[in-house]
PDB file of C-alpha atoms in Angstrom:
ATOM      1  CA  MET L   1       0.000   0.000   0.000  1.00  0.00           C
ATOM      2  CA  THR L   2       1.625   3.255  -1.139  1.00  0.00           C
ATOM      3  CA  ASN L   3       1.299   6.793   0.155  1.00  0.00           C
ATOM      4  CA  THR L   4      -0.246   7.788  -3.195  1.00  0.00           C
ATOM      5  CA  GLU L   5      -2.996   5.182  -2.823  1.00  0.00           C
ATOM      6  CA  THR L   6      -3.690   6.333   0.717  1.00  0.00           C
ATOM      7  CA  THR L   7      -3.814   9.992  -0.318  1.00  0.00           C
ATOM      8  CA  ASN L   8      -6.355   9.122  -3.009  1.00  0.00           C
ATOM      9  CA  ARG L   9      -8.516   7.426  -0.374  1.00  0.00           C
ATOM     10  CA  VAL L  10      -8.659  10.505   1.851  1.00  0.00           C
ATOM     11  CA  GLN L  11      -8.570  13.321  -0.690  1.00  0.00           C
ATOM     12  CA  ASN L  12     -12.247  14.213  -0.134  1.00  0.00           C
ATOM     13  CA  MET L  13     -11.923  15.377   3.456  1.00  0.00           C
ATOM     14  CA  SER L  14     -15.543  16.529   3.658  1.00  0.00           C
ATOM     15  CA  GLU L  15     -16.682  12.887   3.701  1.00  0.00           C
ATOM     16  CA  ILE L  16     -14.390  11.814   6.549  1.00  0.00           C
ATOM     17  CA  ALA L  17     -15.645  11.512  10.121  1.00  0.00           C
ATOM     18  CA  ALA L  18     -13.590  11.342  13.308  1.00  0.00           C
ATOM     19  CA  TRP L  19     -14.259   8.961  16.187  1.00  0.00           C
ATOM     20  CA  LEU L  20     -13.077   8.753  19.781  1.00  0.00           C
ATOM     21  CA  VAL L  21     -12.270   5.172  20.798  1.00  0.00           C
ATOM     22  CA  ARG L  22     -11.978   4.154  24.449  1.00  0.00           C
ATOM     23  CA  VAL L  23     -10.035   0.910  24.747  1.00  0.00           C
ATOM     24  CA  GLY L  24     -11.435  -1.357  27.446  1.00  0.00           C
ATOM     25  CA  PRO L  25     -13.584  -4.447  28.017  1.00  0.00           C
ATOM     26  CA  ASP L  26     -15.929  -3.536  25.148  1.00  0.00           C
ATOM     27  CA  VAL L  27     -13.266  -2.425  22.659  1.00  0.00           C
ATOM     28  CA  ARG L  28      -9.995  -4.211  21.906  1.00  0.00           C
ATOM     29  CA  PHE L  29      -7.013  -2.740  20.084  1.00  0.00           C
ATOM     30  CA  ASP L  30      -4.001  -4.794  18.956  1.00  0.00           C
ATOM     31  CA  GLY L  31      -2.124  -2.192  16.938  1.00  0.00           C
ATOM     32  CA  PHE L  32      -3.653  -3.217  13.605  1.00  0.00           C
ATOM     33  CA  ARG L  33      -7.382  -3.459  14.253  1.00  0.00           C
ATOM     34  CA  VAL L  34     -10.061  -2.199  16.611  1.00  0.00           C
ATOM     35  CA  THR L  35     -12.831  -4.613  17.584  1.00  0.00           C
ATOM     36  CA  GLY L  36     -15.954  -3.371  19.356  1.00  0.00           C
ATOM     37  CA  ASP L  37     -18.932  -5.188  20.834  1.00  0.00           C
ATOM     38  CA  HIS L  38     -22.332  -4.192  19.486  1.00  0.00           C
ATOM     39  CA  VAL L  39     -23.832  -4.257  22.961  1.00  0.00           C
ATOM     40  CA  SER L  40     -22.066  -1.083  24.025  1.00  0.00           C
ATOM     41  CA  SER L  41     -20.996   0.572  20.783  1.00  0.00           C
ATOM     42  CA  ASP L  42     -22.932   1.994  17.864  1.00  0.00           C
ATOM     43  CA  LEU L  43     -20.525   1.264  15.037  1.00  0.00           C
ATOM     44  CA  ARG L  44     -22.896   1.501  12.091  1.00  0.00           C
ATOM     45  CA  GLY L  45     -21.810   5.029  11.261  1.00  0.00           C
ATOM     46  CA  ILE L  46     -18.107   4.279  10.827  1.00  0.00           C
ATOM     47  CA  ARG L  47     -16.950   4.166   7.213  1.00  0.00           C
ATOM     48  CA  GLU L  48     -13.765   3.331   5.356  1.00  0.00           C
ATOM     49  CA  GLY L  49     -11.321   6.229   5.482  1.00  0.00           C
ATOM     50  CA  ASP L  50     -12.616   7.590   8.803  1.00  0.00           C
ATOM     51  CA  ALA L  51     -10.204   8.822  11.462  1.00  0.00           C
ATOM     52  CA  LEU L  52      -9.770   7.366  14.945  1.00  0.00           C
ATOM     53  CA  LEU L  53      -8.378   8.908  18.110  1.00  0.00           C
ATOM     54  CA  ILE L  54      -7.619   5.971  20.388  1.00  0.00           C
ATOM     55  CA  ALA L  55      -7.530   6.562  24.143  1.00  0.00           C
ATOM     56  CA  LYS L  56      -6.863   4.235  27.044  1.00  0.00           C
ATOM     57  CA  GLU L  57      -7.390   4.610  30.773  1.00  0.00           C
ATOM     58  CA  GLU L  58      -4.103   4.688  32.654  1.00  0.00           C
ATOM     59  CA  SER L  59      -3.757   5.397  36.394  1.00  0.00           C
ATOM     60  CA  GLY L  60      -7.200   6.950  36.619  1.00  0.00           C
ATOM     61  CA  ARG L  61      -6.848   9.205  33.573  1.00  0.00           C
ATOM     62  CA  PHE L  62      -7.566   8.808  29.876  1.00  0.00           C
ATOM     63  CA  ASP L  63      -4.455   9.002  27.724  1.00  0.00           C
ATOM     64  CA  VAL L  64      -4.375   9.416  23.963  1.00  0.00           C
ATOM     65  CA  VAL L  65      -2.246   6.513  22.705  1.00  0.00           C
ATOM     66  CA  SER L  66      -2.675   6.527  18.903  1.00  0.00           C
ATOM     67  CA  PHE L  67      -4.194   8.140  15.835  1.00  0.00           C
ATOM     68  CA  ALA L  68      -5.390   5.774  13.116  1.00  0.00           C
ATOM     69  CA  ARG L  69      -7.264   5.488   9.835  1.00  0.00           C
ATOM     70  CA  VAL L  70      -9.929   2.892   8.987  1.00  0.00           C
ATOM     71  CA  TYR L  71      -9.164   0.895   5.856  1.00  0.00           C
ATOM     72  CA  ARG L  72     -12.011  -1.611   5.957  1.00  0.00           C
ATOM     73  CA  VAL L  73     -15.008  -2.340   8.168  1.00  0.00           C
ATOM     74  CA  ARG L  74     -15.988  -5.972   8.814  1.00  0.00           C
ATOM     75  CA  ARG L  75     -19.319  -6.387  10.557  1.00  0.00           C
ATOM     76  CA  GLY L  76     -20.466  -9.482  12.422  1.00  0.00           C
ATOM     77  CA  LEU L  77     -23.526 -10.361  14.447  1.00  0.00           C
ATOM     78  CA  ASP L  78     -21.936  -9.568  17.810  1.00  0.00           C
ATOM     79  CA  GLU L  79     -18.989  -7.324  16.976  1.00  0.00           C
ATOM     80  CA  THR L  80     -17.493  -5.060  14.339  1.00  0.00           C
ATOM     81  CA  THR L  81     -13.813  -4.989  13.413  1.00  0.00           C
ATOM     82  CA  LEU L  82     -12.140  -1.871  12.060  1.00  0.00           C
ATOM     83  CA  LEU L  83      -9.096  -2.844   9.998  1.00  0.00           C
ATOM     84  CA  LEU L  84      -6.473  -0.109   9.920  1.00  0.00           C
ATOM     85  CA  ASP L  85      -4.094   0.897   7.146  1.00  0.00           C
ATOM     86  CA  GLY L  86      -2.455   3.805   8.959  1.00  0.00           C
ATOM     87  CA  LEU L  87      -1.359   4.292  12.552  1.00  0.00           C
ATOM     88  CA  LEU L  88       0.685   6.846  14.460  1.00  0.00           C
ATOM     89  CA  PRO L  89       1.368   6.104  18.144  1.00  0.00           C
ATOM     90  CA  VAL L  90       1.624   8.974  20.609  1.00  0.00           C
ATOM     91  CA  GLU L  91       4.871   8.464  22.504  1.00  0.00           C
ATOM     92  CA  PRO L  92       4.647   8.929  25.361  1.00  0.00           C
ATOM     93  CA  PRO L  93       0.837   8.842  25.673  1.00  0.00           C
ATOM     94  CA  ARG L  94      -0.694  12.164  26.677  1.00  0.00           C
ATOM     95  CA  PRO L  95      -3.818  12.958  28.715  1.00  0.00           C
ATOM     96  CA  SER L  96      -6.869  13.723  26.612  1.00  0.00           C
ATOM     97  CA  SER L  97      -7.242  16.935  28.614  1.00  0.00           C
ATOM     98  CA  ASP L  98      -4.076  18.244  26.922  1.00  0.00           C
ATOM     99  CA  PHE L  99      -6.110  18.479  23.730  1.00  0.00           C
ATOM    100  CA  GLY L 100      -9.301  19.802  25.295  1.00  0.00           C
ATOM    101  CA  ILE L 101     -11.036  16.441  24.865  1.00  0.00           C
ATOM    102  CA  GLN L 102     -13.232  15.221  27.688  1.00  0.00           C
ATOM    103  CA  PRO L 103     -12.857  11.585  28.844  1.00  0.00           C
ATOM    104  CA  PRO L 104     -15.276   9.444  26.826  1.00  0.00           C
ATOM    105  CA  THR L 105     -18.304   8.007  28.588  1.00  0.00           C
ATOM    106  CA  VAL L 106     -19.007   5.344  25.940  1.00  0.00           C
ATOM    107  CA  ALA L 107     -16.737   2.925  24.118  1.00  0.00           C
ATOM    108  CA  ILE L 108     -16.882   4.648  20.714  1.00  0.00           C
ATOM    109  CA  SER L 109     -18.336   8.080  20.049  1.00  0.00           C
ATOM    110  CA  ARG L 110     -18.274  10.731  17.346  1.00  0.00           C
ATOM    111  CA  LEU L 111     -15.573  13.398  17.658  1.00  0.00           C
ATOM    112  CA  ASP L 112     -15.901  16.710  15.870  1.00  0.00           C
ATOM    113  CA  TRP L 113     -13.334  17.091  13.121  1.00  0.00           C
ATOM    114  CA  PRO L 114     -11.684  20.345  14.304  1.00  0.00           C
ATOM    115  CA  SER L 115     -10.944  18.737  17.692  1.00  0.00           C
ATOM    116  CA  PHE L 116      -9.432  15.654  16.060  1.00  0.00           C
ATOM    117  CA  GLU L 117      -7.386  17.699  13.618  1.00  0.00           C
ATOM    118  CA  ALA L 118      -6.070  19.981  16.364  1.00  0.00           C
ATOM    119  CA  ALA L 119      -5.144  17.010  18.583  1.00  0.00           C
ATOM    120  CA  LEU L 120      -3.256  15.280  15.757  1.00  0.00           C
ATOM    121  CA  LYS L 121      -1.421  18.477  14.884  1.00  0.00           C
ATOM    122  CA  THR L 122      -0.515  19.189  18.506  1.00  0.00           C
ATOM    123  CA  ALA L 123       0.584  15.649  19.366  1.00  0.00           C
ATOM    124  CA  CYS L 124       2.344  14.647  16.149  1.00  0.00           C
ATOM    125  CA  GLY L 125       2.779  17.792  14.066  1.00  0.00           C
ATOM    126  CA  ILE L 126       1.071  16.420  10.929  1.00  0.00           C
ATOM    127  CA  ASP L 127      -2.233  16.659   9.086  1.00  0.00           C
ATOM    128  CA  PHE L 128      -4.460  13.620   8.631  1.00  0.00           C
ATOM    129  CA  PRO L 129      -3.542  12.865   4.957  1.00  0.00           C
ATOM    130  CA  ALA L 130       0.097  12.517   6.081  1.00  0.00           C
ATOM    131  CA  LEU L 131      -0.707   9.751   8.580  1.00  0.00           C
ATOM    132  CA  PRO L 132       1.886   6.966   8.069  1.00  0.00           C
ATOM    133  CA  VAL L 133       0.671   3.761   6.417  1.00  0.00           C
ATOM    134  CA  PHE L 134       1.724   0.172   7.029  1.00  0.00           C
ATOM    135  CA  GLU L 135       4.481  -0.619   4.520  1.00  0.00           C
ATOM    136  CA  GLY L 136       5.380  -4.162   5.545  1.00  0.00           C
ATOM    137  CA  LYS L 137       8.621  -3.234   7.270  1.00  0.00           C
ATOM    138  CA  THR L 138       8.054  -5.813  10.012  1.00  0.00           C
ATOM    139  CA  ALA L 139       6.749  -9.378   9.991  1.00  0.00           C
ATOM    140  CA  LYS L 140       3.605  -8.285  11.835  1.00  0.00           C
ATOM    141  CA  GLU L 141       2.908  -5.569   9.266  1.00  0.00           C
ATOM    142  CA  GLN L 142       3.408  -8.059   6.430  1.00  0.00           C
ATOM    143  CA  ASN L 143       0.940 -10.480   8.028  1.00  0.00           C
ATOM    144  CA  HIS L 144      -1.577  -7.682   8.476  1.00  0.00           C
ATOM    145  CA  ILE L 145      -1.276  -6.573   4.841  1.00  0.00           C
ATOM    146  CA  ARG L 146      -1.829 -10.162   3.678  1.00  0.00           C
ATOM    147  CA  ASP L 147      -4.908 -10.360   5.899  1.00  0.00           C
ATOM    148  CA  LEU L 148      -6.222  -7.118   4.391  1.00  0.00           C
ATOM    149  CA  LEU L 149      -5.844  -8.558   0.891  1.00  0.00           C
ATOM    150  CA  GLN L 150      -7.557 -11.814   1.828  1.00  0.00           C
ATOM    151  CA  TRP L 151     -10.486 -10.073   3.517  1.00  0.00           C
ATOM    152  CA  ALA L 152     -10.861  -7.624   0.626  1.00  0.00           C
ATOM    153  CA  VAL L 153     -11.095 -10.483  -1.886  1.00  0.00           C
ATOM    154  CA  GLU L 154     -13.581 -12.399   0.264  1.00  0.00           C
ATOM    155  CA  ASP L 155     -15.778  -9.358   0.869  1.00  0.00           C
ATOM    156  CA  ASP L 156     -15.765  -8.179  -2.752  1.00  0.00           C
ATOM    157  CA  LEU L 157     -16.158 -11.546  -4.486  1.00  0.00           C
ATOM    158  CA  LEU L 158     -17.986 -13.758  -1.989  1.00  0.00           C
ATOM    159  CA  GLY L 159     -19.600 -11.415   0.526  1.00  0.00           C
ATOM    160  CA  PRO L 160     -21.477 -10.372   2.465  1.00  0.00           C
ATOM    161  CA  ALA L 161     -19.335  -7.233   2.472  1.00  0.00           C
ATOM    162  CA  ASP L 162     -21.572  -5.419   4.960  1.00  0.00           C
ATOM    163  CA  GLY L 163     -21.972  -8.309   7.374  1.00  0.00           C
ATOM    164  CA  PRO L 164     -24.545 -11.076   7.829  1.00  0.00           C
ATOM    165  CA  VAL L 165     -27.483  -8.640   7.876  1.00  0.00           C
ATOM    166  CA  GLU L 166     -26.530  -6.898   4.626  1.00  0.00           C
ATOM    167  CA  GLU L 167     -29.395  -5.805   2.373  1.00  0.00           C
ATOM    168  CA  ILE L 168     -28.770  -5.710  -1.375  1.00  0.00           C
ATOM    169  CA  ILE L 169     -31.045  -3.240  -3.138  1.00  0.00           C
ATOM    170  CA  GLY L 170     -31.431  -2.740  -6.871  1.00  0.00           C
ATOM    171  CA  MET L 171     -29.624  -5.923  -7.931  1.00  0.00           C
ATOM    172  CA  SER L 172     -29.485  -9.629  -7.217  1.00  0.00           C
ATOM    173  CA  VAL L 173     -26.930 -11.288  -4.976  1.00  0.00           C
ATOM    174  CA  ARG L 174     -25.363 -12.920  -8.044  1.00  0.00           C
ATOM    175  CA  ASP L 175     -24.926  -9.520  -9.666  1.00  0.00           C
ATOM    176  CA  ARG L 176     -23.339  -8.113  -6.502  1.00  0.00           C
ATOM    177  CA  TYR L 177     -20.902 -10.966  -5.859  1.00  0.00           C
ATOM    178  CA  LEU L 178     -18.916 -12.589  -8.670  1.00  0.00           C
ATOM    179  CA  VAL L 179     -18.653 -15.968  -6.960  1.00  0.00           C
ATOM    180  CA  GLY L 180     -22.438 -16.273  -7.229  1.00  0.00           C
ATOM    181  CA  LYS L 181     -22.078 -16.173 -11.022  1.00  0.00           C
ATOM    182  CA  LEU L 182     -19.072 -18.481 -11.222  1.00  0.00           C
ATOM    183  CA  ALA L 183     -20.476 -21.178  -8.950  1.00  0.00           C
ATOM    184  CA  PRO L 184     -24.164 -20.711  -8.103  1.00  0.00           C
ATOM    185  CA  PRO L 185     -25.072 -23.003  -5.198  1.00  0.00           C
ATOM    186  CA  ASP L 186     -27.984 -24.758  -6.977  1.00  0.00           C
ATOM    187  CA  THR L 187     -26.242 -25.412 -10.290  1.00  0.00           C
ATOM    188  CA  ARG L 188     -26.205 -29.027 -11.534  1.00  0.00           C
ATOM    189  CA  VAL L 189     -24.350 -30.445 -14.510  1.00  0.00           C
ATOM    190  CA  SER L 190     -26.693 -32.220 -16.918  1.00  0.00           C
ATOM    191  CA  ASP L 191     -26.088 -35.871 -17.771  1.00  0.00           C
ATOM    192  CA  ASP L 192     -25.173 -35.123 -21.392  1.00  0.00           C
ATOM    193  CA  GLN L 193     -22.390 -32.800 -20.183  1.00  0.00           C
ATOM    194  CA  VAL L 194     -20.728 -35.495 -18.088  1.00  0.00           C
ATOM    195  CA  GLU L 195     -18.034 -37.435 -19.922  1.00  0.00           C
ATOM    196  CA  ASP L 196     -18.450 -41.199 -19.795  1.00  0.00           C
ATOM    197  CA  LEU L 197     -15.663 -42.614 -17.677  1.00  0.00           C
ATOM    198  CA  PRO L 198     -14.955 -46.312 -16.995  1.00  0.00           C
ATOM    199  CA  ASP L 199     -16.371 -47.497 -13.741  1.00  0.00           C
ATOM    200  CA  ALA L 200     -13.870 -48.888 -11.268  1.00  0.00           C
ATOM    201  CA  ALA L 201     -15.974 -52.017 -10.768  1.00  0.00           C
ATOM    202  CA  THR L 202     -15.933 -52.885 -14.489  1.00  0.00           C
ATOM    203  CA  ALA L 203     -12.306 -52.026 -15.206  1.00  0.00           C
ATOM    204  CA  ASP L 204     -10.156 -54.790 -16.739  1.00  0.00           C
ATOM    205  CA  PRO L 205      -7.487 -55.762 -14.165  1.00  0.00           C
ATOM    206  CA  GLU L 206      -5.408 -57.572 -16.832  1.00  0.00           C
ATOM    207  CA  SER L 207      -5.279 -54.394 -18.895  1.00  0.00           C
ATOM    208  CA  ASP L 208      -4.029 -52.481 -15.862  1.00  0.00           C
ATOM    209  CA  ASP L 209      -1.317 -55.114 -15.279  1.00  0.00           C
ATOM    210  CA  ARG L 210      -0.147 -54.909 -18.902  1.00  0.00           C
ATOM    211  CA  GLU L 211       0.061 -51.109 -18.703  1.00  0.00           C
ATOM    212  CA  ALA L 212       2.065 -51.329 -15.479  1.00  0.00           C
ATOM    213  CA  GLU L 213       4.507 -53.864 -17.030  1.00  0.00           C
ATOM    214  CA  ALA L 214       4.983 -51.695 -20.107  1.00  0.00           C
ATOM    215  CA  SER L 215       5.658 -48.655 -17.958  1.00  0.00           C
ATOM    216  CA  THR L 216       8.234 -50.578 -15.907  1.00  0.00           C
ATOM    217  CA  SER L 217      10.005 -51.873 -19.024  1.00  0.00           C
ATOM    218  CA  ASN L 218      10.238 -48.397 -20.527  1.00  0.00           C
ATOM    219  CA  SER L 219      11.695 -46.982 -17.335  1.00  0.00           C
ATOM    220  CA  LEU L 220      14.372 -49.682 -17.275  1.00  0.00           C
TER     221      LEU L 220
END
């Protein structure tokens, strides 16, 4: 994934939303993805390309630990996973109060864009389009990039891309997902399309022996 590709993804800044993520029992963060439970988090509004400010409670205060960008959203019945393509850790972590951001009361909530932009600029000195992307410099990054490719292929060709409750409007499932056209589940091959092959029960064992002897002689 190149910086040019990432810039193209975020060039329309008016469509990007910012979110405040509170890591805890309901939201997990492993450095490459954020996974949130549906019970406590309304994740339906998050879209690809959105910005994340990730905070974690440390010693009774909420510290900003990372800024990230959402590359792909994978929705399940019980949880939603936000796959990241860009991440910039805040080292050392800084209290959210340093950026005028109140401690979050829910696991994931909307953050107004000026506040996110100001926090990123203050903490890291960059604008959002300049957020570093994963380039495969480490084994973990390489594994993550391979996972992104695999999930992208599965979502785009097999589906459902928007999770198990996805609704497809204006087209059929086969039109939406290519695998449905290549191998429809109810397709049967007619008898006249099946090539007649000798049945194992009626095969001539003597013929098989002669072929085996000829093969052995040729090899010698």
